[in-house]
Amino acid sequence: MTIQKAVIPAAGLGTRFLPATKATPKEMLPIVDKPAIQYVVEEAVRAGLDDVLLITGRSKRSLADHFDAAPELEQALEAKGDTERLAKVRASSELGHVHFVRQGQPKGLGHAVLQAKHHVGHEPFAVLLGDDLIDERDELLSTMLTLQERTGGSVIALLEVPPSQISLYGCAAVEPLAGQGSGGDADQVRVTALVEKPDADEAPSNLAIIGRYVLNAAVFDVLERTEPGRGGEIQLTDALATLADLPTEQGGGVYGVVFRGRRYDTGDRLDYLKAVVQIASDRPDLGPDFRSWLTEYATTLD
Ligand code: UTP
């Protein structure tokens, strides 16, 4: 059976983006004219995951409203004959089957994923962080889905970062994937250990965990037994470290896909700005005007 369910945690406090995120989830911040979370839901649907569960918390309404129909707005646009904007408004409510569950308290990413247990059941599923954007021209999720189907374990996405930045991420120790001969893919690895936000001198590698996972459902039992870790939060990385040590027949084994494309952490202000500039520059409608302004503006910078 192929994987159909995607879980998108969007219940964090978003403290790095205050005060914008005081009453609005950071996943609703616009990247040009679409909220970040819509890009993430679209990515899931493109990979064939049309059952999407959003884990929400405070300010749930704007997230739920965004993926719902908006009859009054649609009527007003229809009356004006604005078919282009009407299509944009409708598109967000016609993306797969979007469900919601609340996290109650933001006790960490692992705790957020645990809220999906009932909805997901026993099949493997994907997790996409709602503030983490992967450029749609750069392939990642379907490679991860294929690797999960091949190994039966769990798969994480890894990004090479400068050693000075590794303490901002979960970090993976890896080895070549058994059975990958000379024709194998060097970017697919077996994960031997995981550590959340290590100090630079204690990090086992410069491979950072980024916001895409394809998980064996055994992760739920492990999360239920996972004690709060770094920052007093229930960490998904800690549960994955346990899964890496479990035998295959118990749903264990963790694998990694090293991603070499464009990725933006829109919960971080600098990365958010880079995402807006890059995505706007590449847009056929806005790009030409924006690029010529940007080029001129850049000449005024020191
Ligand atoms: P982050 O650590 O980036 O989110 O979590 P945060 O805690 O909201 O951000 P800052 O550091 O305070 O600015 C990664 C993802 O996991 C979700 C977040 O919404 C984000 O999409 N998350 C995190 C939850 O859903 N619940 C949590 O308890 C924590």
Coordinates of C-alpha atoms and ligand atoms in Angstrom, one line a residue:
M1 CA 0.0 0.0 0.0
T2 CA 1.4 3.4 -0.9
I3 CA 1.8 6.2 1.6
Q4 CA -1.2 8.6 1.6
K5 CA -1.1 10.6 4.8
A6 CA 0.9 13.7 5.6
V7 CA 1.1 15.3 9.0
I8 CA 2.0 19.0 9.2
P9 CA 2.8 20.4 12.7
A10 CA 1.9 24.1 12.9
A11 CA 1.4 24.5 16.6
G12 CA 4.7 26.1 17.7
L13 CA 4.9 29.4 19.4
G14 CA 7.0 31.1 16.7
T15 CA 8.9 33.2 19.2
R16 CA 11.6 34.1 16.7
F17 CA 9.0 36.1 14.7
L18 CA 7.3 38.0 17.5
P19 CA 5.3 40.3 17.5
A20 CA 4.0 39.2 14.1
T21 CA 3.2 35.8 15.5
K22 CA 1.4 37.0 18.6
A23 CA -2.0 36.4 17.1
T24 CA -1.1 34.8 13.8
P25 CA 0.7 31.4 13.4
K26 CA 4.0 31.8 11.6
E27 CA 2.8 29.3 9.1
M28 CA 0.3 31.9 7.9
L29 CA 3.0 34.5 7.1
P30 CA 2.8 35.3 3.4
I31 CA 5.6 34.3 1.0
V32 CA 4.7 36.8 -1.7
D33 CA 1.0 36.2 -1.8
K34 CA 0.5 32.7 -0.3
P35 CA 0.9 31.7 3.3
A36 CA 3.9 29.4 3.9
I37 CA 1.7 26.5 4.9
Q38 CA 0.0 26.5 1.5
Y39 CA 3.3 25.8 -0.2
V40 CA 3.8 22.9 2.2
V41 CA 0.3 21.4 1.7
E42 CA 0.8 21.7 -2.1
E43 CA 4.1 19.9 -1.9
A44 CA 2.4 17.0 0.0
V45 CA -0.4 16.8 -2.5
R46 CA 2.1 16.8 -5.4
A47 CA 3.9 13.8 -3.9
G48 CA 0.5 12.0 -3.8
L49 CA -0.3 12.6 -0.2
D50 CA -3.8 13.9 -0.4
D51 CA -4.8 13.2 3.2
V52 CA -3.3 16.0 5.2
L53 CA -3.5 16.4 8.9
L54 CA -2.6 19.9 10.3
I55 CA -1.5 20.0 14.0
T56 CA -2.7 23.4 15.2
G57 CA -2.6 25.2 18.4
R58 CA -3.3 28.8 19.3
S59 CA -4.9 30.9 16.5
K60 CA -6.2 27.8 14.9
R61 CA -9.0 29.7 13.1
S62 CA -6.9 31.4 10.4
L63 CA -5.3 28.1 9.4
A64 CA -8.7 26.3 9.3
D65 CA -10.3 29.2 7.5
H66 CA -7.6 29.3 4.9
F67 CA -8.2 25.7 3.7
D68 CA -12.0 26.2 3.9
A69 CA -14.3 27.6 1.2
A70 CA -15.0 31.4 1.5
P71 CA -18.5 31.8 0.0
E72 CA -18.9 35.5 0.5
L73 CA -15.5 36.3 -0.9
E74 CA -16.1 34.0 -3.8
Q75 CA -19.5 35.6 -4.6
A76 CA -18.0 39.1 -4.5
L77 CA -15.2 38.1 -6.9
E78 CA -17.6 36.2 -9.2
A79 CA -19.9 39.3 -9.3
K80 CA -16.9 41.4 -10.3
G81 CA -15.9 38.9 -12.9
D82 CA -12.5 38.5 -11.3
T83 CA -11.9 34.9 -12.4
E84 CA -8.2 34.9 -11.8
R85 CA -8.4 35.8 -8.1
L86 CA -11.5 33.6 -7.7
A87 CA -9.4 30.6 -8.9
K88 CA -6.7 31.5 -6.4
V89 CA -9.2 31.7 -3.6
R90 CA -10.8 28.4 -4.5
A91 CA -7.4 26.6 -5.0
S92 CA -6.6 26.6 -1.3
S93 CA -9.9 25.0 -0.3
E94 CA -9.6 22.3 -3.0
L95 CA -6.2 20.9 -2.0
G96 CA -6.7 17.2 -0.9
H97 CA -8.5 16.3 2.3
V98 CA -7.3 18.6 5.0
H99 CA -8.0 17.6 8.6
F100 CA -7.2 19.3 11.9
V101 CA -6.2 18.2 15.4
R102 CA -5.1 20.5 18.2
Q103 CA -2.0 20.1 20.3
G104 CA -3.3 21.8 23.4
Q105 CA 0.1 22.9 24.7
P106 CA 3.2 23.3 22.6
K107 CA 5.3 20.6 24.3
G108 CA 7.6 20.0 21.4
L109 CA 7.7 18.6 17.9
G110 CA 7.6 15.0 19.1
H111 CA 4.5 15.8 21.1
A112 CA 2.9 17.5 18.1
V113 CA 3.5 14.4 15.9
L114 CA 2.1 12.2 18.6
Q115 CA -1.3 14.0 18.2
A116 CA -1.5 12.3 14.8
K117 CA -1.5 8.8 16.2
H118 CA -5.3 8.2 16.0
H119 CA -5.6 9.7 12.5
V120 CA -2.6 7.8 11.0
G121 CA -3.1 4.3 12.5
H122 CA -0.5 1.7 11.6
E123 CA 0.7 2.8 8.1
P124 CA 3.9 4.8 7.4
F125 CA 3.3 8.5 7.0
A126 CA 5.1 11.7 6.1
V127 CA 5.7 14.7 8.3
L128 CA 6.3 18.1 6.7
L129 CA 7.1 21.1 9.0
G130 CA 4.7 23.9 8.3
D131 CA 7.4 26.6 8.3
D132 CA 10.0 24.8 6.2
L133 CA 9.8 25.3 2.4
I134 CA 11.4 23.1 -0.2
D135 CA 11.6 24.8 -3.6
E136 CA 9.1 23.0 -5.8
R137 CA 11.8 22.6 -8.6
D138 CA 14.0 20.6 -6.2
E139 CA 12.9 17.0 -5.7
L140 CA 13.0 15.6 -2.1
L141 CA 9.8 14.1 -0.8
S142 CA 9.1 11.4 -3.4
T143 CA 12.8 10.2 -3.1
M144 CA 12.1 9.8 0.7
L145 CA 8.8 8.0 0.1
T146 CA 10.6 5.5 -2.2
L147 CA 13.4 4.9 0.3
Q148 CA 10.9 4.3 3.1
E149 CA 9.0 1.8 0.9
R150 CA 12.3 0.1 0.1
T151 CA 13.7 -0.1 3.7
G152 CA 10.5 -0.2 5.8
G153 CA 12.1 2.0 8.4
S154 CA 11.9 5.8 8.8
V155 CA 13.5 8.4 6.6
I156 CA 14.8 11.8 7.4
A157 CA 16.0 14.7 5.2
L158 CA 19.5 16.0 5.8
L159 CA 21.2 19.1 4.7
E160 CA 25.0 19.9 4.9
V161 CA 25.5 23.0 7.0
P162 CA 28.6 24.9 8.1
P163 CA 29.9 23.4 11.3
S164 CA 29.3 26.7 13.1
Q165 CA 25.5 26.3 12.4
I166 CA 25.0 22.6 13.4
S167 CA 24.1 23.6 17.0
L168 CA 20.8 25.1 15.6
Y169 CA 19.7 21.7 14.3
G170 CA 19.2 18.0 15.1
C171 CA 22.4 16.3 13.8
A172 CA 22.9 12.8 12.3
A173 CA 25.8 10.4 12.3
V174 CA 25.6 8.3 9.1
E175 CA 27.2 5.5 7.1
P176 CA 26.8 4.3 3.5
L177 CA 23.5 2.5 2.8
A178 CA 24.2 -1.3 2.6
G179 CA 23.5 -2.8 -0.8
Q180 CA 24.4 0.4 -2.6
G181 CA 27.1 -0.7 -5.0
S182 CA 29.2 1.6 -7.1
G183 CA 26.0 2.6 -9.0
G184 CA 24.3 3.5 -5.7
D185 CA 23.2 6.9 -4.7
A186 CA 25.7 8.5 -2.3
D187 CA 23.0 10.9 -1.1
Q188 CA 21.1 8.0 0.5
V189 CA 22.5 6.9 3.9
R190 CA 21.8 4.9 7.0
V191 CA 21.6 6.9 10.2
T192 CA 23.5 5.4 13.1
A193 CA 22.9 8.1 15.7
L194 CA 21.0 11.4 16.2
V195 CA 21.5 14.2 18.6
E196 CA 19.4 17.4 19.0
K197 CA 21.2 20.7 18.7
P198 CA 24.7 19.5 19.7
D199 CA 27.6 21.9 20.5
A200 CA 29.8 22.3 17.4
D201 CA 32.7 20.3 18.9
E202 CA 30.5 17.4 19.9
A203 CA 28.5 17.1 16.6
P204 CA 29.0 13.8 14.9
S205 CA 28.7 15.4 11.4
N206 CA 27.7 18.5 9.6
L207 CA 24.4 16.9 8.4
A208 CA 21.4 18.8 9.8
I209 CA 17.9 17.4 10.0
I210 CA 15.5 19.5 8.1
G211 CA 11.7 19.5 8.1
R212 CA 10.7 16.4 6.0
Y213 CA 10.3 12.9 7.5
V214 CA 8.7 9.7 6.3
L215 CA 8.1 7.7 9.5
N216 CA 7.2 4.1 10.4
A217 CA 4.1 4.2 12.7
A218 CA 6.3 2.5 15.4
V219 CA 7.4 6.1 16.1
F220 CA 4.1 6.7 18.1
D221 CA 4.9 4.0 20.7
V222 CA 8.4 5.4 21.0
L223 CA 7.1 9.0 21.4
E224 CA 4.8 7.9 24.2
R225 CA 7.8 6.6 26.1
T226 CA 10.1 9.6 25.2
E227 CA 10.8 11.9 28.1
P228 CA 11.1 15.6 27.6
G229 CA 14.6 16.4 26.3
R230 CA 16.4 19.6 25.3
G231 CA 14.4 22.7 26.2
G232 CA 12.0 20.6 28.3
E233 CA 10.3 19.5 25.0
I234 CA 9.4 16.1 23.7
Q235 CA 11.9 15.9 20.8
L236 CA 11.2 14.0 17.6
T237 CA 14.9 13.6 17.2
D238 CA 15.1 11.7 20.5
A239 CA 12.4 9.3 19.3
L240 CA 14.2 8.8 16.0
A241 CA 17.4 8.1 17.9
T242 CA 15.5 5.2 19.7
L243 CA 14.1 4.0 16.3
A244 CA 17.6 3.9 14.8
D245 CA 18.6 1.3 17.5
L246 CA 15.4 -0.9 17.1
P247 CA 15.4 -4.0 14.9
T248 CA 13.6 -3.8 11.5
E249 CA 10.9 -6.2 12.6
Q250 CA 9.9 -3.7 15.4
G251 CA 9.7 -0.8 12.9
G252 CA 13.2 0.3 13.5
G253 CA 15.9 1.6 11.2
V254 CA 16.4 5.2 10.2
Y255 CA 17.7 6.3 6.8
G256 CA 18.6 9.7 5.4
V257 CA 18.3 11.5 2.1
V258 CA 20.9 14.3 1.7
F259 CA 19.1 17.3 0.1
R260 CA 21.1 19.6 -2.2
G261 CA 18.4 21.9 -3.3
R262 CA 16.8 25.2 -2.1
R263 CA 15.2 25.2 1.3
Y264 CA 14.0 28.0 3.5
D265 CA 13.2 28.1 7.2
T266 CA 10.5 30.7 7.1
G267 CA 10.3 30.7 10.9
D268 CA 13.7 32.5 10.9
R269 CA 13.5 36.2 9.9
L270 CA 16.6 36.2 7.6
D271 CA 15.6 33.0 5.8
Y272 CA 12.1 34.3 5.5
L273 CA 13.4 37.4 3.7
K274 CA 15.5 35.3 1.4
A275 CA 12.5 33.1 0.5
V276 CA 10.4 36.1 -0.4
V277 CA 13.1 37.7 -2.5
Q278 CA 14.0 34.5 -4.3
I279 CA 10.4 33.2 -4.9
A280 CA 9.3 36.7 -6.0
S281 CA 12.2 37.0 -8.4
D282 CA 11.3 33.7 -10.0
R283 CA 7.6 34.4 -10.4
P284 CA 6.6 35.0 -14.1
D285 CA 4.0 37.7 -13.1
L286 CA 6.1 39.7 -10.6
G287 CA 9.7 38.6 -11.4
P288 CA 10.6 40.9 -14.3
D289 CA 9.6 44.1 -12.5
F290 CA 10.9 43.0 -9.2
R291 CA 14.3 41.8 -10.5
S292 CA 14.9 45.1 -12.3
W293 CA 14.1 47.1 -9.2
L294 CA 16.2 44.7 -7.1
T295 CA 19.2 45.0 -9.4
E296 CA 19.0 48.8 -9.2
Y297 CA 18.5 48.7 -5.4
A298 CA 21.5 46.4 -5.0
T299 CA 23.8 49.0 -6.6
T300 CA 22.9 51.4 -3.8
L301 CA 24.0 48.9 -1.2
D302 CA 27.5 49.1 0.2
Ligands
UTP1 P1 10.2 25.3 15.7 O1 11.1 24.9 16.8 O2 10.7 25.9 14.5 O3 8.9 26.1 16.2 O4 9.3 24.0 15.3 P2 8.6 27.2 17.2 O5 8.9 26.6 18.6 O6 7.3 27.6 16.9 O7 9.6 28.4 16.8 P3 10.4 29.4 17.7 O8 11.8 28.8 17.9 O9 9.7 29.7 18.9 O10 10.5 30.6 16.8 C1 9.3 23.4 14.0 C2 7.9 23.1 13.6 O11 7.2 22.3 14.6 C3 6.0 22.9 15.0 C4 6.1 24.4 14.7 O12 4.9 25.0 14.4 C5 7.0 24.3 13.4 O13 6.2 24.1 12.2 N1 5.8 22.7 16.5 C6 6.8 22.9 17.3 C7 4.6 22.2 16.9 O14 3.6 22.0 16.2 N2 4.4 22.0 18.3 C8 5.4 22.3 19.2 O15 5.2 22.1 20.4 C9 6.7 22.7 18.7

